[in-house]
Coordinates of C-alpha atoms in Angstrom, one line a residue:
X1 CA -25.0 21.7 -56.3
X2 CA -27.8 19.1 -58.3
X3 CA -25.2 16.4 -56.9
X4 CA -25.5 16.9 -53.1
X5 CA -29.3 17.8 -53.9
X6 CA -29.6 14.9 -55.6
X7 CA -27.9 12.7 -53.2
X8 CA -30.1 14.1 -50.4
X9 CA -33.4 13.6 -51.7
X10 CA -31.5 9.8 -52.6
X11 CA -30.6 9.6 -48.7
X12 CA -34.5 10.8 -48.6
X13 CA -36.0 8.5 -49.8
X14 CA -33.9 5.9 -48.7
X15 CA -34.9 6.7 -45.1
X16 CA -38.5 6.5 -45.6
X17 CA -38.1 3.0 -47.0
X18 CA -36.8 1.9 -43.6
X19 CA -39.0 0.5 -41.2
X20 CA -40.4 2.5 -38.4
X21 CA -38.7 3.4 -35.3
X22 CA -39.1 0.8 -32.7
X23 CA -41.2 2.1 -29.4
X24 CA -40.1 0.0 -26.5
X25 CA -42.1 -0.6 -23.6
X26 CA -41.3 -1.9 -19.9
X27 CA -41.3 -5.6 -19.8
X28 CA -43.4 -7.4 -17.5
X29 CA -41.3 -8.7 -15.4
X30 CA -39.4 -5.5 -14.9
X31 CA -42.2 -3.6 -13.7
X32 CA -43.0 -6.6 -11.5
X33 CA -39.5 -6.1 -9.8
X34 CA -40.1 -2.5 -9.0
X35 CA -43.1 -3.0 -7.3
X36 CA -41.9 -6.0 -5.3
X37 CA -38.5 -4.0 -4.1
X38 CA -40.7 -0.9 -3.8
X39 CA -43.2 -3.1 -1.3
X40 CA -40.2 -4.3 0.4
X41 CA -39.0 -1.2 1.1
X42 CA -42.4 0.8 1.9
X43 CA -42.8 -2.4 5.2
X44 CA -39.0 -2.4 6.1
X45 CA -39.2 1.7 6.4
X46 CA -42.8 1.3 8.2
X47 CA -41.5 -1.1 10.4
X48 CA -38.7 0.6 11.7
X49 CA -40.7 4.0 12.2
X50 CA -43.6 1.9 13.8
X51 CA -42.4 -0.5 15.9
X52 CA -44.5 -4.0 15.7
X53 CA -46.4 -4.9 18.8
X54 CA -47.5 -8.7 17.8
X55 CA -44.4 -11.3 16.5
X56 CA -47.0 -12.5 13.9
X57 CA -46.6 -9.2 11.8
X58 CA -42.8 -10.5 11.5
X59 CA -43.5 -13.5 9.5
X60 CA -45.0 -11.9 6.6
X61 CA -40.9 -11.7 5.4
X62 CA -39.4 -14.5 6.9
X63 CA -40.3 -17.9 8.6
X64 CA -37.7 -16.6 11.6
X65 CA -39.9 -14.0 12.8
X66 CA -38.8 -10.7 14.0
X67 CA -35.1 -11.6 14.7
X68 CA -34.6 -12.1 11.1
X69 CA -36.1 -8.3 9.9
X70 CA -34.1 -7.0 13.1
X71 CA -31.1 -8.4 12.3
X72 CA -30.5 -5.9 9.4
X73 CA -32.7 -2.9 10.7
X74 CA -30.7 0.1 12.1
X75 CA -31.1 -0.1 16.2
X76 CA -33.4 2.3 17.1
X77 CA -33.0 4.7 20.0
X78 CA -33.3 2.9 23.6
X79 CA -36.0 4.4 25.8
X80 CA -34.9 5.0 29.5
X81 CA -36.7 3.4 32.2
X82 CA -38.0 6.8 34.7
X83 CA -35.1 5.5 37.7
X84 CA -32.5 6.1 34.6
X85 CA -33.8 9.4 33.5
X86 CA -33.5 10.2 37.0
X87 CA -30.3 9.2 37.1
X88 CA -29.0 10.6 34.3
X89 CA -30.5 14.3 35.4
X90 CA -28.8 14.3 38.5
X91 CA -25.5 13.2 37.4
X92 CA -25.9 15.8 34.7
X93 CA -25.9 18.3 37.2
X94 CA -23.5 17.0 39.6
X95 CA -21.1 17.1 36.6
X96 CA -22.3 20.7 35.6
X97 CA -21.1 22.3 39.3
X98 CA -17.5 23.9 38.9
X99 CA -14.3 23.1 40.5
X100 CA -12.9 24.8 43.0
X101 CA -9.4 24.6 44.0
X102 CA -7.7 26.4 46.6
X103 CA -5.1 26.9 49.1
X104 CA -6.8 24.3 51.6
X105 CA -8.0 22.1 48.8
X106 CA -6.6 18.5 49.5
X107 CA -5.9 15.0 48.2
X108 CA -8.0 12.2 50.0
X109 CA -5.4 8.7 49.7
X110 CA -7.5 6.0 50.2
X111 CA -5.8 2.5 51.0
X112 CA -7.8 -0.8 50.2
X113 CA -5.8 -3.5 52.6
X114 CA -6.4 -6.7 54.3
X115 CA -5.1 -5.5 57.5
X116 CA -1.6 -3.0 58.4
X117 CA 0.1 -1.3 55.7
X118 CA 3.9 -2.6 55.1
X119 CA 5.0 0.4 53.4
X120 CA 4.0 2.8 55.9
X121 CA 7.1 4.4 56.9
X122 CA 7.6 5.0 53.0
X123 CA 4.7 6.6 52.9
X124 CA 5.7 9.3 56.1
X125 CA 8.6 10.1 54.2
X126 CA 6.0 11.1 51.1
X127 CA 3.7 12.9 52.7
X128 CA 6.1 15.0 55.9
X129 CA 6.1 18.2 55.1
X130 CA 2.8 18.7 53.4
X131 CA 0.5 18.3 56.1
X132 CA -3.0 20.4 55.4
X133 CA -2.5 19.1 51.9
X134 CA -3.1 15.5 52.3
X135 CA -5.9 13.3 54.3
X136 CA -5.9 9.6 54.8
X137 CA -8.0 7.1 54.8
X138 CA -8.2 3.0 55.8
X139 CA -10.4 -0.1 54.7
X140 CA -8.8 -3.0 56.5
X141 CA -11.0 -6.1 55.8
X142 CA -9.5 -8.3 58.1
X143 CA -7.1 -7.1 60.6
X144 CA -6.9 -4.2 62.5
X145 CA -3.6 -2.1 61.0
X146 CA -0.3 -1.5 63.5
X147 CA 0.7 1.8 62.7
X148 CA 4.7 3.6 62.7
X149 CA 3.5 6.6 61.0
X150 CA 1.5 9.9 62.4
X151 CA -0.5 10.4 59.5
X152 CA -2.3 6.8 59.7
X153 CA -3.2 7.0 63.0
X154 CA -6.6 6.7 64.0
X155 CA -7.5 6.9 59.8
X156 CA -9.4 3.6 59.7
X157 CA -12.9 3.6 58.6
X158 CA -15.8 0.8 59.0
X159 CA -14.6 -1.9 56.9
X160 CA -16.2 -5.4 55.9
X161 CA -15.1 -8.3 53.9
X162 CA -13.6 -8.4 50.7
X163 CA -13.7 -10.6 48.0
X164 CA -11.0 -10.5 44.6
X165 CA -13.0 -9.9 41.8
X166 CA -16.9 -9.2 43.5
X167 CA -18.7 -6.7 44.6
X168 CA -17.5 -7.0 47.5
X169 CA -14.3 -4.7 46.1
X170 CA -16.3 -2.0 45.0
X171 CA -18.4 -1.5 48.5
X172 CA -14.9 -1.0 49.9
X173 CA -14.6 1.9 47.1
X174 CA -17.5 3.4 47.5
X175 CA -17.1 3.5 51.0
X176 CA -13.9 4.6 51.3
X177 CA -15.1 7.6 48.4
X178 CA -18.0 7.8 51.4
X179 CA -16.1 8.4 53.7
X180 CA -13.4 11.1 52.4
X181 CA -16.2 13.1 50.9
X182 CA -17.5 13.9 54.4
X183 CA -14.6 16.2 54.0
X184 CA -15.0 19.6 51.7
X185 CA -11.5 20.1 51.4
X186 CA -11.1 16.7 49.8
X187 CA -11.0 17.9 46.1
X188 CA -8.9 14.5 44.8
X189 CA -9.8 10.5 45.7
X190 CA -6.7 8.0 45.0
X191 CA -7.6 4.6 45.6
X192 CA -4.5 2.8 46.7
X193 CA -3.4 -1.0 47.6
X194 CA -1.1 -1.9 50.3
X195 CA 1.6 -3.0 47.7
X196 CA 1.7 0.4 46.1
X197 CA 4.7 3.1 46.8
X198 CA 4.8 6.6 45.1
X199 CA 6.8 7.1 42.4
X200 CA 7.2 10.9 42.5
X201 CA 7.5 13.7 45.1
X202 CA 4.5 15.1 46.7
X203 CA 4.7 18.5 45.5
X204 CA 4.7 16.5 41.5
X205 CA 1.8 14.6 42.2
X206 CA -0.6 17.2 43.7
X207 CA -0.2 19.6 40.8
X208 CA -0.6 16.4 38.6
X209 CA -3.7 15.6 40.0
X210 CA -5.2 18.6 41.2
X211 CA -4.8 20.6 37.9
X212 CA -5.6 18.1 35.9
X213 CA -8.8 18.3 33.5
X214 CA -9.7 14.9 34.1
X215 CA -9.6 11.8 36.3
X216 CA -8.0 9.0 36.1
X217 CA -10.0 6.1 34.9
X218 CA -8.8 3.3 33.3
X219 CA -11.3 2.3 30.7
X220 CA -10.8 0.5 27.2
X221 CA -12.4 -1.7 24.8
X222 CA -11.9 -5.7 24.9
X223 CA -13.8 -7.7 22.3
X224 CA -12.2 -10.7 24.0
X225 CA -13.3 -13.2 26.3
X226 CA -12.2 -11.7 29.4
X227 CA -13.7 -8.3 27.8
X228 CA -16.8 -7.9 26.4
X229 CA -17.5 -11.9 26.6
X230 CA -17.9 -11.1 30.4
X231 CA -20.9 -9.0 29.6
X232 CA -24.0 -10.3 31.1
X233 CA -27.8 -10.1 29.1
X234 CA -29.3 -9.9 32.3
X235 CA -27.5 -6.2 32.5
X236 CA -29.8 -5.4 29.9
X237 CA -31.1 -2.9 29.5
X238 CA -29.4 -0.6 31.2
X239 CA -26.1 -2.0 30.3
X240 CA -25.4 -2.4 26.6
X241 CA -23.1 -4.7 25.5
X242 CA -21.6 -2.0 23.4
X243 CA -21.0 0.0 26.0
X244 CA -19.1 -2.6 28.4
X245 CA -15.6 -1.3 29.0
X246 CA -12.5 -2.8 31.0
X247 CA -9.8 -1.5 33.5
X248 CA -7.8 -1.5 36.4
X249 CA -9.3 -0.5 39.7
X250 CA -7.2 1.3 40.7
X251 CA -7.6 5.5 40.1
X252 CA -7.4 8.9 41.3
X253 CA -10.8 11.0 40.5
X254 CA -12.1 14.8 41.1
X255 CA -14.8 15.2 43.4
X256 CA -17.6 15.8 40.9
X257 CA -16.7 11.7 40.0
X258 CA -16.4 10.5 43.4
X259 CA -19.9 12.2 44.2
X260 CA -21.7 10.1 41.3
X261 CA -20.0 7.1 41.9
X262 CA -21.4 6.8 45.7
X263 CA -24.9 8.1 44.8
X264 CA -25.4 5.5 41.9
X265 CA -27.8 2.5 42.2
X266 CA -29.0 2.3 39.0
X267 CA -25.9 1.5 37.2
X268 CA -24.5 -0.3 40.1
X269 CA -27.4 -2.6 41.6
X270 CA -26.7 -4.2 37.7
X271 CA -23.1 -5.3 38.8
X272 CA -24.1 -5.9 42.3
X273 CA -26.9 -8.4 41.0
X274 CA -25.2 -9.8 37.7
X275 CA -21.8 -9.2 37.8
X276 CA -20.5 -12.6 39.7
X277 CA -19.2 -16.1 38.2
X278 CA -22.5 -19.0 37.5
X279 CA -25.4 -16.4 36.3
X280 CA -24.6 -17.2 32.8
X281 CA -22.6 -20.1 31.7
X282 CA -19.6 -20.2 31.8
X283 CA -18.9 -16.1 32.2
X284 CA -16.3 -14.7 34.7
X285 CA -17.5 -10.8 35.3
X286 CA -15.5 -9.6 37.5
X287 CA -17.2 -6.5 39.1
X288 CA -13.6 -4.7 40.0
X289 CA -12.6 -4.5 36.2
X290 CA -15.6 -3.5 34.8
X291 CA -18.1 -0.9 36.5
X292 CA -16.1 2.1 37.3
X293 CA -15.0 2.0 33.4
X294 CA -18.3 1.1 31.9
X295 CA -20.1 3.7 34.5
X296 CA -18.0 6.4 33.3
X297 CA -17.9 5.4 29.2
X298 CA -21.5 5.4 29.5
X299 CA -22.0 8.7 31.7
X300 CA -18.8 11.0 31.2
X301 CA -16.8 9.6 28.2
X302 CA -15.2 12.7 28.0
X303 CA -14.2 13.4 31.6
X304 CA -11.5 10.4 32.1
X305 CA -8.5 9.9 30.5
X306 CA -8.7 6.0 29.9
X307 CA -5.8 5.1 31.8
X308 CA -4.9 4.9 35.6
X309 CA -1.3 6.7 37.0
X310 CA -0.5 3.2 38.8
X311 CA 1.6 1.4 37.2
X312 CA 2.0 -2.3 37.3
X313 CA 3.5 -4.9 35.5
X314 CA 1.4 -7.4 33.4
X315 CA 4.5 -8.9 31.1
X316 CA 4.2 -12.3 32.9
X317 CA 0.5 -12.7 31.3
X318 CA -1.0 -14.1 34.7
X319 CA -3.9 -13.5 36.9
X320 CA -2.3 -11.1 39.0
X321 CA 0.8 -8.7 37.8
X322 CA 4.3 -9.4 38.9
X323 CA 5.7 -8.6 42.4
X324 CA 8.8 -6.7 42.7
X325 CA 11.2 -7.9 45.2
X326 CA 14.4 -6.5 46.6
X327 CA 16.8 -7.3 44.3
X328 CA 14.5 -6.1 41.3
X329 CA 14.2 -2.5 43.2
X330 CA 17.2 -0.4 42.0
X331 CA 17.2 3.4 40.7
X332 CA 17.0 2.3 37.5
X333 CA 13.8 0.5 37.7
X334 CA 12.5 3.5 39.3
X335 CA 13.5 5.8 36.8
X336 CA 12.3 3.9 33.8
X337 CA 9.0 3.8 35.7
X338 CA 8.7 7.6 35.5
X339 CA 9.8 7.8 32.4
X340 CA 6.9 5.9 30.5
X341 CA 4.7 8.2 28.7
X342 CA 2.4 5.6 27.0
X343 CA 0.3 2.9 28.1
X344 CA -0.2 -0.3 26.6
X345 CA -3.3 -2.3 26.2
X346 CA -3.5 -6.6 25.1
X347 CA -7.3 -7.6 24.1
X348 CA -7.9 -11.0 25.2
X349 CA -9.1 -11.6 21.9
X350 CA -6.8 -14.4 20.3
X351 CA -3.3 -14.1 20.6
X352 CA -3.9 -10.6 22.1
X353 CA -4.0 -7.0 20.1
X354 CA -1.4 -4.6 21.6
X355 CA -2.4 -1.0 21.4
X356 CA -0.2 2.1 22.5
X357 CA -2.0 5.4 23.6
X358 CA 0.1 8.3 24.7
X359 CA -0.6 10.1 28.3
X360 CA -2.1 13.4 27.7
X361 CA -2.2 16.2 30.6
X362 CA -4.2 18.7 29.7
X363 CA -3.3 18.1 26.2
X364 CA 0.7 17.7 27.1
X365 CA 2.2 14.5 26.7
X366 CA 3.5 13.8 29.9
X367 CA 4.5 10.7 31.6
X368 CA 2.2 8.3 33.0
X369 CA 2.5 7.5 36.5
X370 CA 2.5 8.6 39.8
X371 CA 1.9 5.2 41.2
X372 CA 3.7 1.6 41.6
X373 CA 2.1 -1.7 42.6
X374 CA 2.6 -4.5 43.7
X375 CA 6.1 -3.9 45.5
X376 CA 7.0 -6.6 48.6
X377 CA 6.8 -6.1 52.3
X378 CA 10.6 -6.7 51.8
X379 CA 11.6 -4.0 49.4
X380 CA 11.2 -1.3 52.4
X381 CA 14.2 -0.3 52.7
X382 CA 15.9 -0.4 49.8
X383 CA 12.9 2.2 48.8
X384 CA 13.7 4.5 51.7
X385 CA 17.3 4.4 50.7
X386 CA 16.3 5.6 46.6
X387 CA 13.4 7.6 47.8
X388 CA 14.5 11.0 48.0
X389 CA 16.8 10.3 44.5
X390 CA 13.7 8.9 42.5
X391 CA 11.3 11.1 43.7
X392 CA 13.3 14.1 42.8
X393 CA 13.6 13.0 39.6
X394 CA 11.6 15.6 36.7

């Protein structure tokens, strides 16, 4: 016991020889940090909450100006102009009225076409039989149509001049949409070519359509060139470049999307004034590809399925897809048609991204189309010969 006393008080007094704890205290330069970042922060935080009115404020950080502090500053919610708010209230509302589908409701098939319809007998044989369930519709931009069928008679509209790839195109939409909506039964719009046959019976297609939950708008995302580099600033800033979306024209929509589509002017007067080769360098916007989908991904994201039911065939990467001619029409073409249940997508990005996306009907995979473009004048025949084989097929 006097041992471990003793070598305690040893320990003892051997600790209070040492010298005394050391007390550190913030350097300098640390504290100098601190406040610096601290000062940084307060003005980035400030200037974000309080938006600067004079471009001299912005070069109290950097010799770029306001670009440079922007650059790295979250974007800030966009304030709409009072014609958007507008806008935005009464498509709201429009979108907010219910569906109603009954016995007499009808699908409104609306044919964009230079002048008559070469496919028209093809198209009796679709619709005989279903009359009171159908209504057509004509925009002939050049020539007046010759018709051999009953149902096209007398179906033409007011029609003007159309040009691939302006606005031209989508004043023919809208007033063909104009046009069928004078109808109340018209629940459907399908916006067809003169190239395009049906791929499926009648009976198939209008519960496809009718039932569905959504139309059919093809919409997607191209970072590309021919994508979002067709965007135009002077779209902004009503059209953000974020959302400018791509697809084919060609679609089938409920009535609640035809109605907003004819009474926009907001949205539209931007690709009617912008959306045309030589306003910006060297940009190609081609109005056909790109309003319907960015109109929608902007308004009703939700209310389109992001793909059309035509089908056509892009695998010879050209300006225009490939034309089927009589000797490529055979009941195996037309079944594998029907059978695709995903569509494909190429970004013009590079060498070109390839995305799949499965067609959903009312959350059923289902296959994709109901539609097929662009057939020949020539095939006629040989498509009345498979039509009632194909077009039974499930």
């Amino acid at each position: 016991m006097k041992a471990i006393k003793g070598w305690l008080l040893g320990r003892t007094s051997y600790m209070q020889s040492l010298p005394g704890a050391r007390h550190r205290t913030p350097s300098k330069k640390r504290v100098w940090i601190i406040a610096v970042v601290s000062l940084i922060t307060m003005f980035v935080i400030g200037a974000y909450m309080f938006p600067h009115h004079r471009k001299a404020a912005c070069y109290m950080l950097s010799s770029n100006g306001c670009k440079a502090l922007t650059d790295w500053l979250p974007p800030s919610p966009r304030e709409f102009s009072d014609d958007e708010i507008a806008a935005r209230v009464v498509i709201s509302e429009m979108l907010s009225s219910p569906r109603v589908i009954k016995k007499t409701s009808k699908i409104a098939f609306m044919f964009l076409t230079p002048g008559t319809l070469p496919l028209e007998k093809l198209w009796d044989l679709f619709f005989e039989g279903h009359e009171g369930k159908f209504s057509v519709y004509i925009h002939a931009s050049k020539d007046t149509p010759v018709h051999t069928s009953r149902y096209f008679l007398n179906r033409e509209i007011r029609s003007d001049e159309v040009v691939w790839g302006r606005i031209s195109m989508i004043d023919a939409e809208r007033r063909l949409l104009t046009n069928a909506l004078r109808d109340p039964e018209n629940q459907q719009f399908v916006l067809l070519s003169d190239s395009c046959v049906p791929l499926r019976s009648f009976e198939y297609m209008y519960n496809y359509m009718m039932y569905s939950n959504v139309s059919y708008v093809d919409c997607f995302d191209d970072p590309g060139p021919h994508g979002t580099g067709r965007h135009m600033d002077h779209m902004l800033p009503e059209i953000p470049k974020e959302d400018f979306r791509k697809g084919a024209q060609w679609f089938s929509m409920k009535r609640q999307h035809a109605v907003i589509t004819v009474a926009d002017s907001v949205y539209y007067s931007k690709f009617r004034d912008y959306c045309r080769p030589g306003v910006e360098k060297n940009k190609n916007c081609i109005a056909d590809e790109h309003y319907l989908p960015t109109f929608f991904h902007m308004l009703d994201p939700g209310g389109i399925a992001n793909w059309t039911v035509t089908y056509v065939d892009w695998s010879e990467k050209k300006w225009h897809p490939r034309t089927y001619m009589p000797n490529d029409v055979t009941h195996e073409l037309l079944k594998n048609l029907t059978s695709i249940d995903a569509v494909s997508r190429v970004t013009s990005e590079g060498t070109g991204e390839v995305t799949w996306t499965p067609c959903m009907w009312n959350g059923i995979k289902r296959p994709c189309y109901l539609f097929g473009r662009k057939f020949h004048a020539t095939t006629l025949h040989k498509l009345i010969d498979l039509f009632s084989n194909y077009t039974s097929m499930a």
